[in-house]
């Protein structure tokens, strides 16, 4: 009678109001109803004897009515006394009832009740049970399978929703809903029909605890399919990219060899592997889009420099984009150190340059005199015309929207090669799901000789001990960061609290040079302060989180983070990574306000226990969830129907395997899989 593709409005008794409510949770047709799964079950498969009833259980009983009584207190109640053949009793309490109900509950009738067993003053009770008067011919409550309880949306009743979903399930039995896995999984998984039937109406012997844990094979079947749908949509984007044309860089060695000779250190194996992977990409005719992941201090910059050298040797321009002015300035310095001795011309472009500086840089970029261009998002502006852009390096991707990636890519004739560097590692399950359209290189090795940063958590009332430690560190001619992390509403308030801290530290450290840097300062002021700090002219740098990313001053060996309980794990790890870059043993002091929440305690504990950015990223994902980590540019994986990337990350290898198969199928099959799970097309946001 129905088709699964029918709109839900075609269901008898389902009106426009209910339709609107269901649409709001992504249910438009009967097929969508099938994927609205129960969040728990009731067992009405057998009648329980009163002597076997456990308080707290939801059970079905069948008893005889002895008498009823209306209690005329302020809060009216209807009491119905029941008993079994052995004179064991059960009291039903109704706080809301009507006269019709009262009249029906008459002495001597056989009644079935389903509800939670409670204990009252005089023995066992049930409040507002679901009931049927069996001796009056009402339908039996006994069921053959467990009964589903569905998550509800406003003003839709459980019974209604159950009825509609049952209609969808009936329709399913007769329909030929495409089963995407039937041939693929070679009987290692239930069919789609079996899985849906099991989850809506499990047999009595089904492992309910397993279902509650989302580890049942029928759930895994659906979870894998949903994750595949998301993965497939990203892999299709990747496929499209592999069909686009980019510039082939012929791999050259002159500049690279020269740089290697001048470096003063040897590349780690992981760095060399990453450079090789990048070289393979850029020497192919298709645009590279590669994620370069590595822990703080693992040496991502030099890897990017080698990519730039290939661009330059092939007469292309390379653009490097940083999320903040400070970081752009740091990169200018860092990259120029490597590039200037090789005779490479570097341009610099940020939003705060004056008109003539800007015009000069724009000219250099346009004429092609500038071979490497470093800047902030000012590089996106329309006025910027590149002469021959061949490579884009984006640093600290978390701060950029993917749309910005796109608009810079459009500034070149052929799609340029792109390298995206992340500030800290991304958990593997997220890389495999949210970033499946990118290739990935991982630097999983730190340069030799790095000493792990010792991390201590101290409550804020022990500030004087911290002051003592600062004196000691500066006495040894090392330097200190003091980060103020008061999360104020505005940058103005943040600056104010940093100003107060600055005064306090100046008073308590009269013999040291304590300097403040914050986001409200102008760019020249900020870069002058950073220059002085790099040159060891400042002992203690008091900062708002402007120094969060990228800053590299090896002589700094103590990091103090105020109100550390307010920051996320990744951010704390990133801040901590500002020390431990030189020869000296470094310390990170996490100051916190008491009392600490359980979550904050856990975060600080994790930081004390490990320096491994990959482990920290995984914990961060577990504590905050993918939505928080990915930010606003959600790719859909943060709000899936059944799957949950944190809980189900262990299935990603299977997901990857099946997705590759789907990629070989025809377009219609792929599209039907994607639209089943992704109702509104979020895939566009992932377009790069
Ligand atoms: P991040 O990955 O955090 O961006 P950087 O690229 O800023 O790390 O590198 C951190 C520091 O490590 C820099 O001072 C850099 O010169 C140094 N470095 C990078 N690679 C090596 C290496 N293979 N051996 C020794 N030092 C290295
Ligand atoms: Mg860096």
XYZ file of C-alpha atoms and ligand atoms in Angstrom:
716
model
C 0.000 0.000 0.000
C 2.814 2.395 0.872
C 6.206 2.911 -0.714
C 9.276 3.684 1.365
C 9.810 6.796 -0.719
C 6.331 8.114 0.167
C 6.202 11.294 2.180
C 5.206 10.694 5.790
C 2.118 12.869 5.224
C 0.606 10.018 3.209
C 0.350 7.949 6.412
C -3.224 7.804 7.696
C -3.638 9.897 10.807
C -0.351 11.747 10.410
C -1.202 15.431 9.916
C 0.729 18.523 8.857
C 1.692 19.399 12.449
C 3.313 16.042 13.083
C 4.894 16.210 9.646
C 6.556 19.483 10.519
C 7.882 18.083 13.793
C 9.287 15.003 12.118
C 10.798 17.011 9.264
C 12.625 19.023 11.895
C 14.506 15.881 12.950
C 15.294 14.868 9.379
C 12.367 12.481 8.805
C 10.680 13.202 5.470
C 9.644 9.815 4.116
C 8.915 6.289 5.319
C 12.491 5.239 4.727
C 13.693 7.895 7.166
C 11.309 6.526 9.802
C 13.130 3.192 9.591
C 16.310 4.823 10.788
C 14.711 6.427 13.828
C 15.854 3.730 16.246
C 14.666 2.931 19.783
C 16.835 4.180 22.615
C 15.633 1.424 24.908
C 13.257 -1.540 25.114
C 10.531 -2.878 27.377
C 9.999 -6.546 27.985
C 6.337 -7.474 27.634
C 7.090 -10.952 26.367
C 6.043 -12.747 29.508
C 3.824 -12.360 32.540
C 5.764 -12.172 35.779
C 4.479 -13.651 39.015
C 4.312 -11.266 41.954
C 6.645 -13.412 44.043
C 9.285 -13.018 41.331
C 8.846 -9.272 40.915
C 11.904 -7.146 41.685
C 11.445 -3.581 42.856
C 12.683 -1.223 40.105
C 11.955 -3.646 37.242
C 9.503 -2.819 34.511
C 7.305 -5.893 34.291
C 4.018 -7.253 33.020
C 1.644 -8.812 35.583
C -1.834 -10.326 35.322
C -4.005 -10.074 38.445
C -7.559 -9.773 39.738
C -9.163 -6.542 40.934
C -10.251 -6.794 44.586
C -11.576 -3.297 45.159
C -11.084 0.306 44.218
C -11.102 3.406 46.321
C -11.004 7.144 45.640
C -8.998 9.137 48.168
C -10.559 12.582 48.492
C -7.417 14.387 49.690
C -6.275 17.677 48.240
C -4.419 15.657 45.638
C -7.145 13.255 44.537
C -6.031 9.671 43.963
C -7.589 6.530 42.608
C -6.373 3.363 44.325
C -6.948 -0.030 42.799
C -6.156 -3.117 44.919
C -5.123 -6.262 43.036
C -4.187 -9.758 44.129
C -3.059 -13.093 42.720
C -4.245 -16.616 43.575
C -1.894 -16.799 46.538
C -3.215 -13.562 48.038
C -0.123 -11.571 47.200
C -1.171 -7.983 46.546
C -0.300 -5.060 44.306
C -1.635 -1.536 44.611
C -2.200 0.628 41.507
C -2.111 4.387 42.070
C -3.561 6.904 39.624
C -3.051 10.613 40.255
C -4.955 11.585 37.132
C -8.037 9.688 36.113
C -11.543 10.153 34.770
C -14.883 8.750 35.810
C -15.010 6.396 32.836
C -11.753 4.811 33.911
C -12.951 4.502 37.474
C -16.189 2.790 36.471
C -14.366 0.271 34.304
C -12.061 -0.943 37.047
C -14.539 -3.221 38.757
C -14.107 -5.981 41.296
C -13.444 -9.456 39.922
C -12.050 -8.353 36.544
C -8.764 -9.771 35.275
C -6.290 -6.991 34.540
C -2.867 -6.916 32.853
C -0.553 -4.121 33.988
C 2.827 -3.063 32.677
C 4.894 -0.649 34.728
C 7.732 -0.158 37.147
C 7.496 -2.085 40.376
C 7.743 0.239 43.389
C 7.584 -0.342 47.091
C 5.065 1.649 49.152
C 3.950 1.733 52.771
C 1.833 -1.385 52.424
C 3.814 -3.340 49.881
C 4.201 -3.440 46.100
C 2.802 -0.609 43.976
C 2.642 0.526 40.364
C 1.892 4.116 39.389
C -0.008 4.830 36.194
C 0.668 1.458 34.591
C -0.286 0.707 31.043
C -3.212 -1.721 31.542
C -5.804 -3.860 29.770
C -8.959 -5.430 31.184
C -8.498 -8.890 29.743
C -11.800 -10.280 31.035
C -13.582 -7.464 29.182
C -11.972 -8.558 25.941
C -9.371 -5.770 25.633
C -6.293 -6.670 23.560
C -3.555 -8.525 25.317
C -0.374 -6.620 26.288
C 1.828 -9.671 25.663
C 4.279 -9.195 22.807
C 6.376 -11.705 20.880
C 9.437 -9.461 20.810
C 10.854 -6.731 23.015
C 8.972 -3.431 22.678
C 10.806 -0.372 21.359
C 10.789 2.973 23.137
C 11.660 5.750 20.725
C 13.314 9.058 21.388
C 10.502 11.588 21.116
C 10.267 14.978 19.574
C 7.959 17.649 20.998
C 4.281 16.720 21.217
C 4.471 13.408 19.441
C 3.350 10.505 21.567
C 5.215 7.264 21.916
C 2.198 5.275 20.735
C 1.778 7.407 17.585
C 5.419 7.251 16.654
C 5.493 3.512 17.256
C 2.476 3.048 14.980
C 4.029 5.065 12.156
C 7.358 3.314 12.431
C 5.558 -0.040 12.379
C 3.903 1.017 9.119
C 7.341 1.800 7.718
C 8.618 -1.593 8.918
C 5.687 -3.382 7.277
C 6.391 -1.507 4.063
C 10.033 -2.535 4.346
C 9.170 -6.258 4.319
C 7.559 -5.924 0.898
C 9.924 -3.383 -0.597
C 13.278 -3.693 -2.288
C 15.197 -1.139 -0.271
C 18.689 -1.057 -1.712
C 20.993 -3.029 0.535
C 24.382 -1.508 -0.099
C 26.293 -4.215 1.698
C 24.535 -7.363 0.560
C 27.237 -8.405 -1.872
C 30.119 -6.613 -0.265
C 30.140 -8.085 3.191
C 29.755 -11.696 2.052
C 27.379 -12.681 4.855
C 29.598 -11.368 7.620
C 26.943 -8.804 8.454
C 23.148 -9.008 8.693
C 21.182 -7.647 5.762
C 19.735 -4.171 6.094
C 16.258 -5.625 6.611
C 17.448 -7.999 9.298
C 19.384 -5.278 11.067
C 16.433 -2.878 11.118
C 13.967 -5.554 12.245
C 16.289 -6.666 15.015
C 16.844 -3.158 16.318
C 13.172 -2.133 16.246
C 11.817 -5.423 17.590
C 14.566 -7.535 19.120
C 13.840 -11.176 19.911
C 13.795 -12.085 23.579
C 17.165 -13.821 23.380
C 18.866 -10.830 21.724
C 21.810 -9.373 23.664
C 20.255 -6.157 24.955
C 23.339 -5.065 26.902
C 25.278 -5.180 23.663
C 22.661 -3.004 22.005
C 22.829 -0.570 24.913
C 26.596 -0.337 24.283
C 26.110 0.181 20.513
C 28.232 -2.905 19.901
C 25.554 -5.167 18.394
C 26.343 -6.432 14.897
C 23.057 -4.945 13.636
C 24.111 -1.531 14.909
C 27.620 -1.936 13.562
C 26.037 -2.746 10.203
C 24.210 0.605 10.229
C 27.048 2.593 11.771
C 29.462 1.374 9.116
C 26.967 2.293 6.422
C 26.456 5.789 7.803
C 30.190 6.420 8.183
C 30.669 5.083 4.654
C 28.141 7.584 3.338
C 30.126 10.459 4.848
C 33.438 8.993 3.805
C 32.228 8.375 0.286
C 31.096 11.962 -0.155
C 34.595 13.119 0.792
C 36.368 10.499 -1.288
C 34.346 11.652 -4.280
C 35.699 15.160 -3.751
C 39.171 13.731 -3.567
C 38.544 11.826 -6.778
C 37.417 14.986 -8.522
C 40.577 16.701 -7.421
C 42.679 13.874 -8.824
C 41.103 14.627 -12.182
C 41.930 18.322 -12.077
C 45.048 19.606 -13.710
C 47.850 21.253 -11.804
C 51.412 22.164 -12.572
C 54.004 19.452 -12.646
C 57.075 20.440 -10.642
C 60.143 18.719 -11.971
C 62.017 17.647 -8.869
C 65.283 19.552 -8.631
C 68.036 19.247 -6.096
C 70.194 22.329 -6.362
C 68.485 24.527 -3.767
C 67.479 21.601 -1.550
C 71.014 20.266 -1.378
C 72.342 23.684 -0.588
C 69.824 24.085 2.230
C 70.576 20.619 3.608
C 74.249 21.533 3.736
C 73.586 24.752 5.597
C 71.031 23.376 8.064
C 73.255 22.450 10.964
C 71.027 19.492 11.821
C 69.908 16.293 10.163
C 66.295 15.818 9.139
C 64.430 13.169 11.078
C 63.215 10.098 9.204
C 59.646 11.314 9.575
C 60.558 14.672 8.057
C 62.278 12.977 5.131
C 59.312 10.697 4.569
C 56.948 13.679 4.562
C 59.138 15.558 2.092
C 59.142 12.491 -0.179
C 55.357 12.230 -0.019
C 54.991 15.894 -0.888
C 57.501 15.581 -3.737
C 55.553 12.701 -5.224
C 52.396 14.820 -5.181
C 53.847 17.996 -6.638
C 55.633 16.175 -9.432
C 52.305 14.749 -10.594
C 49.907 16.599 -12.925
C 47.133 16.721 -10.292
C 46.809 19.204 -7.462
C 48.221 18.157 -4.114
C 46.001 18.624 -1.080
C 47.964 17.265 1.801
C 47.625 17.579 5.529
C 50.943 17.805 7.329
C 50.458 16.727 10.910
C 52.997 16.706 13.640
C 53.277 17.366 17.290
C 54.327 20.776 18.536
C 58.039 21.208 17.804
C 58.269 18.234 15.453
C 59.644 20.497 12.718
C 56.851 21.036 10.232
C 58.248 24.369 9.012
C 61.366 22.982 7.400
C 59.273 20.406 5.552
C 57.207 23.250 4.095
C 60.397 25.094 3.150
C 61.524 22.161 1.000
C 58.196 22.238 -0.840
C 58.664 25.971 -1.464
C 62.116 25.312 -2.910
C 60.632 22.974 -5.508
C 58.127 25.650 -6.483
C 60.869 28.247 -6.789
C 63.173 26.004 -8.835
C 60.257 25.451 -11.194
C 59.695 29.219 -11.499
C 56.464 29.191 -9.527
C 55.518 31.357 -6.587
C 54.760 29.838 -3.206
C 52.405 31.510 -0.729
C 52.501 30.822 2.993
C 49.527 31.840 5.022
C 49.419 32.187 8.792
C 46.397 32.774 11.021
C 47.762 35.748 12.964
C 50.060 38.698 12.328
C 52.512 37.550 14.986
C 52.781 34.162 13.426
C 53.129 35.617 9.946
C 55.954 37.796 11.244
C 57.593 34.740 12.835
C 57.352 32.871 9.573
C 58.837 35.798 7.698
C 61.811 35.593 9.996
C 61.954 31.790 10.056
C 61.553 31.256 6.319
C 63.864 34.145 5.421
C 66.596 32.567 7.531
C 66.500 29.593 5.202
C 65.566 31.358 1.945
C 67.638 34.546 1.992
C 71.030 32.743 1.876
C 69.737 30.916 -1.197
C 69.019 34.258 -2.859
C 65.263 33.806 -2.832
C 63.113 36.939 -2.759
C 60.437 36.966 -0.034
C 57.436 39.318 0.046
C 55.295 40.009 3.104
C 51.657 41.001 3.180
C 49.412 41.645 6.173
C 46.310 43.713 6.859
C 48.065 46.318 8.965
C 50.644 47.535 6.462
C 50.382 51.147 5.308
C 49.415 52.013 1.745
C 52.871 52.446 0.325
C 54.329 49.322 1.991
C 51.399 47.448 0.679
C 51.659 48.770 -2.847
C 55.309 47.814 -2.938
C 54.597 44.242 -1.858
C 51.645 43.935 -4.252
C 53.886 45.009 -7.122
C 56.544 42.476 -6.231
C 53.894 39.763 -6.098
C 52.343 40.760 -9.386
C 55.609 41.189 -11.295
C 56.894 37.834 -10.104
C 59.911 39.366 -8.402
C 58.638 37.864 -5.154
C 59.232 34.114 -5.224
C 57.854 33.289 -1.807
C 55.038 35.334 -0.275
C 54.259 35.192 3.405
C 51.209 36.765 4.978
C 47.933 36.569 6.813
C 44.494 36.212 5.259
C 45.318 39.539 3.547
C 46.616 37.212 0.835
C 43.001 36.417 -0.065
C 42.031 39.935 -0.924
C 41.000 40.746 -4.415
C 43.730 43.349 -4.915
C 46.319 40.573 -4.688
C 47.388 39.275 -8.088
C 49.950 36.538 -8.148
C 52.293 36.255 -11.066
C 52.516 32.492 -11.146
C 51.178 30.865 -7.996
C 52.036 27.179 -7.844
C 52.020 26.234 -4.175
C 49.971 27.325 -1.183
C 51.063 26.445 2.333
C 48.495 27.028 5.041
C 49.745 27.014 8.584
C 47.613 26.083 11.598
C 44.535 25.062 9.736
C 42.220 25.140 12.775
C 42.044 28.892 12.502
C 40.957 28.957 8.890
C 37.693 28.073 7.265
C 37.911 25.690 4.358
C 36.297 28.332 2.167
C 39.389 30.439 2.493
C 41.473 27.591 1.235
C 39.274 27.552 -1.809
C 39.482 31.252 -2.582
C 43.261 31.296 -2.549
C 43.302 28.254 -4.793
C 41.236 30.244 -7.285
C 43.925 32.882 -7.537
C 45.971 30.657 -9.767
C 45.462 29.604 -13.363
C 45.823 25.913 -12.668
C 44.760 24.647 -9.266
C 47.864 25.132 -7.126
C 49.299 22.452 -4.915
C 48.248 22.884 -1.294
C 49.894 21.874 1.925
C 47.949 22.313 5.150
C 49.895 22.257 8.389
C 48.021 21.635 11.615
C 48.963 23.202 14.931
C 48.697 19.926 16.813
C 47.908 16.395 15.694
C 44.342 15.421 14.856
C 42.990 12.126 16.245
C 43.233 9.345 13.698
C 39.503 8.683 13.575
C 38.885 12.348 12.755
C 41.563 12.438 10.079
C 39.997 9.351 8.524
C 36.479 10.762 8.622
C 36.418 14.562 8.502
C 39.567 14.928 6.412
C 39.130 11.933 4.140
C 39.340 14.222 1.108
C 42.923 15.124 1.992
C 46.053 13.031 1.849
C 47.979 12.995 5.058
C 51.612 13.030 6.106
C 52.428 12.487 9.723
C 55.616 13.517 11.489
C 55.549 11.070 14.357
C 59.057 11.675 15.625
C 60.618 14.617 17.429
C 64.112 15.922 16.562
C 66.712 14.192 18.729
C 67.688 15.616 22.083
C 64.315 17.081 22.958
C 63.662 16.852 26.662
C 60.046 16.314 27.592
C 58.585 19.323 29.369
C 57.978 18.619 33.027
C 54.426 19.600 33.849
C 53.160 20.624 37.273
C 49.689 21.685 38.390
C 49.550 24.220 41.221
C 46.580 26.000 42.736
C 46.518 29.780 42.337
C 47.013 30.467 46.047
C 50.567 29.140 45.714
C 51.598 32.004 43.437
C 54.603 32.898 45.614
C 56.188 29.518 44.879
C 55.805 30.230 41.193
C 57.479 33.621 41.668
C 60.406 31.873 43.337
C 60.718 29.481 40.419
C 60.717 32.352 37.941
C 63.595 34.025 39.785
C 65.553 30.788 39.669
C 64.997 30.260 35.939
C 65.943 33.840 35.055
C 69.013 33.578 37.271
C 70.184 30.804 34.950
C 69.680 33.262 32.089
C 66.611 31.484 30.749
C 63.315 33.145 29.954
C 59.701 32.774 31.008
C 56.278 32.954 29.425
C 53.388 33.870 31.681
C 50.096 33.313 29.889
C 46.904 34.977 31.130
C 43.911 33.004 30.053
C 41.043 34.782 31.720
C 38.273 34.094 29.269
C 36.716 37.529 29.208
C 33.917 38.654 26.956
C 36.037 41.081 25.032
C 39.607 41.587 24.005
C 39.518 44.821 26.065
C 38.673 42.939 29.281
C 41.230 40.270 28.479
C 43.877 42.938 28.034
C 42.816 44.530 31.334
C 43.277 41.337 33.310
C 46.657 40.845 31.676
C 47.580 44.402 32.671
C 46.780 43.585 36.314
C 48.886 40.459 36.235
C 51.691 42.431 34.630
C 51.655 44.940 37.536
C 51.666 42.147 40.061
C 54.653 40.440 38.450
C 56.599 43.703 38.086
C 56.118 44.378 41.785
C 57.224 40.918 42.781
C 60.091 40.599 40.324
C 61.718 44.050 40.644
C 65.069 42.949 39.233
C 63.712 41.383 36.084
C 62.426 42.831 32.872
C 58.743 41.905 32.749
C 56.936 42.970 29.569
C 53.320 42.701 28.546
C 51.996 41.749 25.123
C 48.312 41.493 24.238
C 45.929 41.488 21.309
C 44.902 45.155 21.622
C 48.413 46.401 20.863
C 49.293 47.491 17.387
C 51.308 45.262 15.149
C 54.571 47.200 15.319
C 54.510 47.215 19.085
C 53.873 43.499 19.145
C 56.593 42.541 16.714
C 59.090 44.794 18.501
C 58.325 43.028 21.784
C 58.634 39.600 20.186
C 61.937 40.634 18.626
C 63.256 41.709 22.026
C 62.066 38.525 23.652
C 63.819 36.460 20.950
C 66.975 38.480 21.583
C 66.818 37.690 25.316
C 66.250 41.343 26.243
C 63.058 40.419 28.124
C 63.021 37.966 31.030
C 59.316 37.422 31.525
C 56.805 37.825 28.751
C 53.275 38.309 30.077
C 50.862 37.446 27.313
C 47.259 36.800 26.497
C 46.936 33.754 24.293
C 48.283 35.686 21.293
C 51.425 33.603 21.596
C 49.414 30.436 21.308
C 50.736 29.245 18.026
C 54.078 28.957 16.384
C 56.322 31.202 18.461
C 59.823 29.788 18.677
C 62.229 31.072 21.338
C 64.497 28.172 22.377
C 65.931 30.023 25.380
C 62.523 30.135 27.091
C 62.339 27.258 29.552
C 59.414 28.044 31.847
C 55.790 28.354 30.840
C 53.266 29.500 33.416
C 49.602 29.235 32.437
C 47.115 31.026 34.636
C 43.566 29.665 34.925
C 44.648 26.646 32.968
C 41.446 24.858 33.975
C 39.587 27.018 31.482
C 41.480 25.905 28.404
C 41.019 22.859 26.216
C 43.644 20.130 26.057
C 44.886 20.907 22.576
C 45.324 24.565 23.413
C 47.226 23.793 26.633
C 49.469 21.340 24.824
C 50.113 23.901 22.112
C 51.048 26.524 24.711
C 53.274 24.099 26.559
C 55.059 23.420 23.281
C 56.487 26.958 23.365
C 59.078 25.662 25.845
C 61.304 22.606 25.641
C 62.753 23.835 22.359
C 66.287 24.502 23.595
C 69.005 22.592 25.385
C 67.677 23.277 28.868
C 65.206 21.163 30.812
C 61.871 22.954 30.730
C 58.901 23.233 33.025
C 55.258 24.033 32.457
C 53.259 25.197 35.461
C 49.518 24.867 35.149
C 47.955 27.233 37.679
C 44.335 26.668 38.509
C 41.518 28.118 40.593
C 39.891 25.808 43.107
C 37.588 23.956 43.182
C 38.443 22.023 40.044
C 35.660 20.341 38.112
C 36.034 16.636 37.379
C 36.533 17.361 33.703
C 39.204 20.001 34.376
C 40.986 17.673 36.800
C 41.080 15.024 34.114
C 42.465 17.459 31.542
C 45.264 18.674 33.805
C 46.078 15.081 34.793
C 46.420 14.037 31.172
C 48.854 16.886 30.529
C 50.899 15.937 33.558
C 51.055 12.335 32.434
C 51.971 12.686 28.777
C 53.769 14.909 26.285
C 52.483 12.906 23.339
C 50.366 15.189 21.182
C 48.648 12.277 19.435
C 47.479 10.747 22.720
C 46.362 14.173 23.925
C 44.394 14.806 20.736
C 42.533 11.521 21.194
C 41.635 12.430 24.800
C 40.544 15.862 23.668
C 38.190 14.283 21.167
C 36.733 12.015 23.851
C 36.218 14.871 26.290
C 34.881 17.512 23.903
C 33.416 15.639 20.963
C 34.086 16.194 17.264
C 31.865 19.290 16.920
C 33.976 21.304 19.315
C 37.201 20.209 17.723
C 36.223 20.783 14.122
C 34.702 24.171 14.902
C 31.942 25.782 12.914
C 32.831 24.323 9.566
C 31.165 21.047 10.357
C 31.406 18.327 7.814
C 28.343 16.510 9.065
C 30.243 13.965 11.092
C 29.439 15.857 14.276
C 25.698 15.196 14.006
C 25.195 11.783 12.552
C 22.047 9.684 12.978
C 23.502 6.561 14.542
C 27.261 6.686 14.325
C 29.433 8.573 16.766
C 33.003 9.059 15.752
C 34.327 8.902 19.308
C 32.456 5.744 20.241
C 32.755 4.075 16.842
C 36.240 5.137 15.790
C 37.336 1.491 16.039
C 35.243 0.722 12.942
C 37.070 3.223 10.705
C 39.297 0.626 9.047
C 36.252 -1.294 7.865
C 34.617 1.951 6.819
C 37.636 2.847 4.736
C 37.687 -0.598 3.148
C 34.006 -0.523 2.158
C 34.140 3.100 1.005
C 36.859 2.241 -1.502
C 34.507 -0.419 -2.867
C 31.592 2.001 -3.142
C 33.838 4.332 -5.052
C 33.994 1.691 -7.799
C 30.190 1.411 -8.073
C 28.084 3.417 -10.460
C 27.070 6.970 -9.665
C 23.440 6.124 -8.806
C 24.376 3.573 -6.189
C 26.797 6.026 -4.626
C 24.243 8.800 -4.590
C 21.545 6.624 -3.032
C 23.894 5.693 -0.205
C 24.813 9.312 0.410
C 21.258 10.692 0.361
C 20.000 7.979 2.689
C 22.245 9.321 5.427
C 23.023 12.909 4.580
C 19.679 14.658 4.250
C 20.902 18.207 3.924
C 23.945 18.452 1.803
C 26.752 19.408 4.111
C 29.319 17.971 1.759
C 29.580 21.326 0.028
C 31.430 22.706 3.041
C 34.127 20.156 2.595
C 34.716 21.251 -0.951
C 38.255 22.398 -1.449
P 56.489 22.887 14.600
O 56.280 21.518 14.061
O 55.943 23.067 15.968
O 56.041 23.965 13.653
P 59.025 23.992 14.021
O 58.998 23.746 12.573
O 58.734 25.378 14.484
O 58.040 23.002 14.750
O 60.416 23.471 14.556
C 60.742 23.601 15.923
C 62.243 23.751 16.103
O 62.919 22.544 15.794
C 62.879 24.797 15.208
O 63.769 25.541 15.980
C 63.615 23.989 14.142
O 64.749 24.668 13.668
C 64.006 22.760 14.906
N 64.149 21.556 14.086
C 63.337 21.168 13.079
N 63.736 19.995 12.564
C 64.832 19.615 13.258
C 65.713 18.479 13.196
N 65.510 17.481 12.335
N 66.715 18.412 14.083
C 66.907 19.402 14.963
N 66.137 20.508 15.075
C 65.086 20.616 14.234
Mg 54.949 25.721 13.782
